[in-house]
Amino acid sequence: MRVLLVGGGGREHALARALARDPEVTELHAVPGNPGIAALATLHGGDVLDGTAVSDLAGRLGADLVVVGPEAPLVAGVADAVRSKGIACFGPGAEAARIEGSKAFAKEIMAAAGVPTALARICDTADEVEEALDAYGPPYVVKDDALAAGKGVVVTRDRDVAVAHAMACRRVVIEEFLDGPEVSLFAVCDGVSVVPMLPAQDFKRLRDGDDGPNTGGMGAYAPLEWLSAGFVEEVVDVVLRPCVDELRRRGSPFIGLLYAGLALGEQGVRVIEFNARFGDPETQPLLELLETPLAGVLLAAAKGRLDRAEPLRWRSGAAVAVVMAADGYPQAPRKDDTVHGLADAEALDEVVVLQAGTALSDDGEIVTAGGRVLAVTATGVSVAEARERAYAGVGCISFDGARWRTDIAGGSADAGQ
Ligand code: AMP
Ligand code: GLY
């Protein structure tokens, strides 16, 4: 099977590793990829937001499957363009991807499907913003309605900060604050069938102790041993399947990875957000645990044959990913610092370094090129062992201005809030 992977972040490096170890995969290509993915796939240039360019590339390569990683090309309709050429594609079309691309659309789908989520108001004017903030009270939750790379949400007790964020966005969703630990549950979908993965937890805030601004995610781990039995089935029944059914009913079947970001509060499970793609950095630990060959699963989803696929198999034990970010992230990350120690980290037992914001300098060195530079990911028999290994890997790597959290997967169930 020839596979073309679209994207070039840490999630795509994790996907590339899992695709490359599937024995059915004979050729792996990536556009644009990154220096880490270059060791696993043939890289191609091109604009990943251009559906015609991506589908032409897939055609030229004779791709049997295109896997679209990030949300921006999905929302731009790249999966539609690939499918229109008769090439199997893992990733929702533009209409279904609105479940991530527009917070207001996600609320509409959840309301229609009866999925539990925070009460919310869509606000276009300053008056509507003030009324909504009054209605729900602090802590205030203000979300940019448009895609914002995980950085469009402000949760604050400071009303001025809440108002300022609302005014900086064109349209916002203001909603009630959801209490409780957060869990990410991913499901592979073919428009009809829903195949859940293991629950994972992401650490969204920049600093230890869940302090500082929201980021795309500073680390993650799986599985979550503290969850009750039956949790996954409940989320499939109450959240994932109703949304997949609703999208199909509207003529925009969800073919790809549906990501439910959930809060486990006193009133039970409620949806914080949906994403239309694999989460980053949760994908890094998850795919290190996946034993089922990934390309086969994604192809079955792309072809509407998930009902015939075998259930996913997972290795026992746990995996932890610790993100090393550049100084200045998430606002203005500095760039072009040389990254040292990658090989030393990867020489450690069960440690892999998944690159995200990296580039190759003119003299062939790996340098920083984005906010989240890499995720040191390790497996072990337990979360504690995987965590120890991941931090041993972090200890091998250095670049000027590197910052990371020291408490990933280190605490209670609430740690990911
Ligand atoms: P989102 O982009 O919607 O996932 O929001 C980013 C982060 O903001 C989430 O992971 C939560 O930590 C926080 N957040 C979003 N919505 C809420 C909410 N209604 N209540 C509490 N925290 C929230
Ligand atoms: N880990 C959060 C996200 O992928 O949006």
JSON list of C-alpha atoms and ligand atoms in Angstrom, two decimals, residues 100 103 107 117-119 139-144 148-155 174-180 182 184 202-205 214-215 259 261-263 271-275 277 416-417, ligand 1:
[
{"chain": "A", "resi": 100, "resn": "GLU", "atom": "CA", "xyz": [-13.86, 21.48, 14.76]},
{"chain": "A", "resi": 103, "resn": "LYS", "atom": "CA", "xyz": [-17.48, 26.04, 17.72]},
{"chain": "A", "resi": 107, "resn": "LYS", "atom": "CA", "xyz": [-22.86, 23.23, 19.45]},
{"chain": "A", "resi": 117, "resn": "THR", "atom": "CA", "xyz": [-22.16, 19.87, 26.68]},
{"chain": "A", "resi": 118, "resn": "ALA", "atom": "CA", "xyz": [-21.81, 23.27, 28.35]},
{"chain": "A", "resi": 119, "resn": "LEU", "atom": "CA", "xyz": [-24.64, 25.76, 27.87]},
{"chain": "A", "resi": 139, "resn": "PRO", "atom": "CA", "xyz": [-14.90, 31.52, 35.71]},
{"chain": "A", "resi": 140, "resn": "TYR", "atom": "CA", "xyz": [-15.56, 32.92, 32.25]},
{"chain": "A", "resi": 141, "resn": "VAL", "atom": "CA", "xyz": [-15.03, 30.73, 29.19]},
{"chain": "A", "resi": 142, "resn": "VAL", "atom": "CA", "xyz": [-14.64, 32.69, 25.94]},
{"chain": "A", "resi": 143, "resn": "LYS", "atom": "CA", "xyz": [-13.88, 30.84, 22.70]},
{"chain": "A", "resi": 144, "resn": "ASP", "atom": "CA", "xyz": [-12.98, 32.22, 19.32]},
{"chain": "A", "resi": 148, "resn": "ALA", "atom": "CA", "xyz": [-7.14, 29.07, 16.47]},
{"chain": "A", "resi": 149, "resn": "ALA", "atom": "CA", "xyz": [-4.67, 26.16, 16.74]},
{"chain": "A", "resi": 150, "resn": "GLY", "atom": "CA", "xyz": [-5.79, 25.33, 20.28]},
{"chain": "A", "resi": 151, "resn": "LYS", "atom": "CA", "xyz": [-5.11, 28.88, 21.45]},
{"chain": "A", "resi": 152, "resn": "GLY", "atom": "CA", "xyz": [-8.46, 30.58, 20.91]},
{"chain": "A", "resi": 153, "resn": "VAL", "atom": "CA", "xyz": [-9.91, 29.76, 24.33]},
{"chain": "A", "resi": 154, "resn": "VAL", "atom": "CA", "xyz": [-9.58, 31.94, 27.39]},
{"chain": "A", "resi": 155, "resn": "VAL", "atom": "CA", "xyz": [-10.73, 30.67, 30.78]},
{"chain": "A", "resi": 174, "resn": "ILE", "atom": "CA", "xyz": [-19.25, 32.11, 25.63]},
{"chain": "A", "resi": 175, "resn": "GLU", "atom": "CA", "xyz": [-20.19, 29.16, 27.76]},
{"chain": "A", "resi": 176, "resn": "GLU", "atom": "CA", "xyz": [-20.64, 27.86, 31.25]},
{"chain": "A", "resi": 177, "resn": "PHE", "atom": "CA", "xyz": [-17.51, 26.60, 33.00]},
{"chain": "A", "resi": 178, "resn": "LEU", "atom": "CA", "xyz": [-17.21, 22.81, 33.15]},
{"chain": "A", "resi": 179, "resn": "ASP", "atom": "CA", "xyz": [-15.62, 21.34, 36.23]},
{"chain": "A", "resi": 180, "resn": "GLY", "atom": "CA", "xyz": [-13.70, 18.10, 36.61]},
{"chain": "A", "resi": 182, "resn": "GLU", "atom": "CA", "xyz": [-10.44, 16.33, 31.25]},
{"chain": "A", "resi": 184, "resn": "SER", "atom": "CA", "xyz": [-9.55, 12.97, 25.33]},
{"chain": "A", "resi": 202, "resn": "ASP", "atom": "CA", "xyz": [-3.50, 16.11, 27.67]},
{"chain": "A", "resi": 203, "resn": "PHE", "atom": "CA", "xyz": [-1.88, 18.89, 29.74]},
{"chain": "A", "resi": 204, "resn": "LYS", "atom": "CA", "xyz": [-3.03, 22.12, 28.13]},
{"chain": "A", "resi": 205, "resn": "ARG", "atom": "CA", "xyz": [-1.55, 24.81, 30.32]},
{"chain": "A", "resi": 214, "resn": "ASN", "atom": "CA", "xyz": [-3.54, 27.47, 27.25]},
{"chain": "A", "resi": 215, "resn": "THR", "atom": "CA", "xyz": [-1.31, 25.85, 24.68]},
{"chain": "A", "resi": 259, "resn": "TYR", "atom": "CA", "xyz": [-11.76, 13.60, 18.89]},
{"chain": "A", "resi": 261, "resn": "GLY", "atom": "CA", "xyz": [-12.51, 16.52, 24.55]},
{"chain": "A", "resi": 262, "resn": "LEU", "atom": "CA", "xyz": [-14.52, 15.71, 27.67]},
{"chain": "A", "resi": 263, "resn": "ALA", "atom": "CA", "xyz": [-14.94, 17.08, 31.19]},
{"chain": "A", "resi": 271, "resn": "VAL", "atom": "CA", "xyz": [-18.18, 17.65, 25.82]},
{"chain": "A", "resi": 272, "resn": "ILE", "atom": "CA", "xyz": [-15.72, 20.54, 25.95]},
{"chain": "A", "resi": 273, "resn": "GLU", "atom": "CA", "xyz": [-14.88, 20.39, 22.26]},
{"chain": "A", "resi": 274, "resn": "PHE", "atom": "CA", "xyz": [-14.64, 18.22, 19.20]},
{"chain": "A", "resi": 275, "resn": "ASN", "atom": "CA", "xyz": [-11.69, 18.01, 16.90]},
{"chain": "A", "resi": 277, "resn": "ARG", "atom": "CA", "xyz": [-8.34, 14.90, 13.60]},
{"chain": "A", "resi": 416, "resn": "GLY", "atom": "CA", "xyz": [-4.71, 17.54, 33.12]},
{"chain": "A", "resi": 417, "resn": "GLN", "atom": "CA", "xyz": [-7.02, 20.44, 33.80]},
{"chain": "B", "resi": 1, "resn": "AMP", "atom": "P1", "xyz": [-11.00, 23.90, 23.58]},
{"chain": "B", "resi": 1, "resn": "AMP", "atom": "O1", "xyz": [-10.14, 24.51, 22.51]},
{"chain": "B", "resi": 1, "resn": "AMP", "atom": "O2", "xyz": [-12.46, 24.14, 23.41]},
{"chain": "B", "resi": 1, "resn": "AMP", "atom": "O3", "xyz": [-10.62, 22.49, 23.89]},
{"chain": "B", "resi": 1, "resn": "AMP", "atom": "O4", "xyz": [-10.54, 24.61, 24.94]},
{"chain": "B", "resi": 1, "resn": "AMP", "atom": "C1", "xyz": [-9.22, 24.56, 25.38]},
{"chain": "B", "resi": 1, "resn": "AMP", "atom": "C2", "xyz": [-9.20, 24.29, 26.85]},
{"chain": "B", "resi": 1, "resn": "AMP", "atom": "O5", "xyz": [-9.92, 25.31, 27.55]},
{"chain": "B", "resi": 1, "resn": "AMP", "atom": "C3", "xyz": [-9.87, 23.00, 27.27]},
{"chain": "B", "resi": 1, "resn": "AMP", "atom": "O6", "xyz": [-9.05, 21.89, 27.16]},
{"chain": "B", "resi": 1, "resn": "AMP", "atom": "C4", "xyz": [-10.21, 23.30, 28.70]},
{"chain": "B", "resi": 1, "resn": "AMP", "atom": "O7", "xyz": [-9.08, 23.14, 29.53]},
{"chain": "B", "resi": 1, "resn": "AMP", "atom": "C5", "xyz": [-10.58, 24.74, 28.66]},
{"chain": "B", "resi": 1, "resn": "AMP", "atom": "N1", "xyz": [-12.04, 24.86, 28.47]},
{"chain": "B", "resi": 1, "resn": "AMP", "atom": "C6", "xyz": [-12.71, 24.99, 27.31]},
{"chain": "B", "resi": 1, "resn": "AMP", "atom": "N2", "xyz": [-14.04, 25.04, 27.52]},
{"chain": "B", "resi": 1, "resn": "AMP", "atom": "C7", "xyz": [-14.22, 24.96, 28.85]},
{"chain": "B", "resi": 1, "resn": "AMP", "atom": "C8", "xyz": [-15.38, 24.97, 29.69]},
{"chain": "B", "resi": 1, "resn": "AMP", "atom": "N3", "xyz": [-16.61, 25.12, 29.21]},
{"chain": "B", "resi": 1, "resn": "AMP", "atom": "N4", "xyz": [-15.18, 24.83, 31.01]},
{"chain": "B", "resi": 1, "resn": "AMP", "atom": "C9", "xyz": [-13.94, 24.71, 31.53]},
{"chain": "B", "resi": 1, "resn": "AMP", "atom": "N5", "xyz": [-12.82, 24.71, 30.79]},
{"chain": "B", "resi": 1, "resn": "AMP", "atom": "C10", "xyz": [-12.94, 24.83, 29.46]}
]
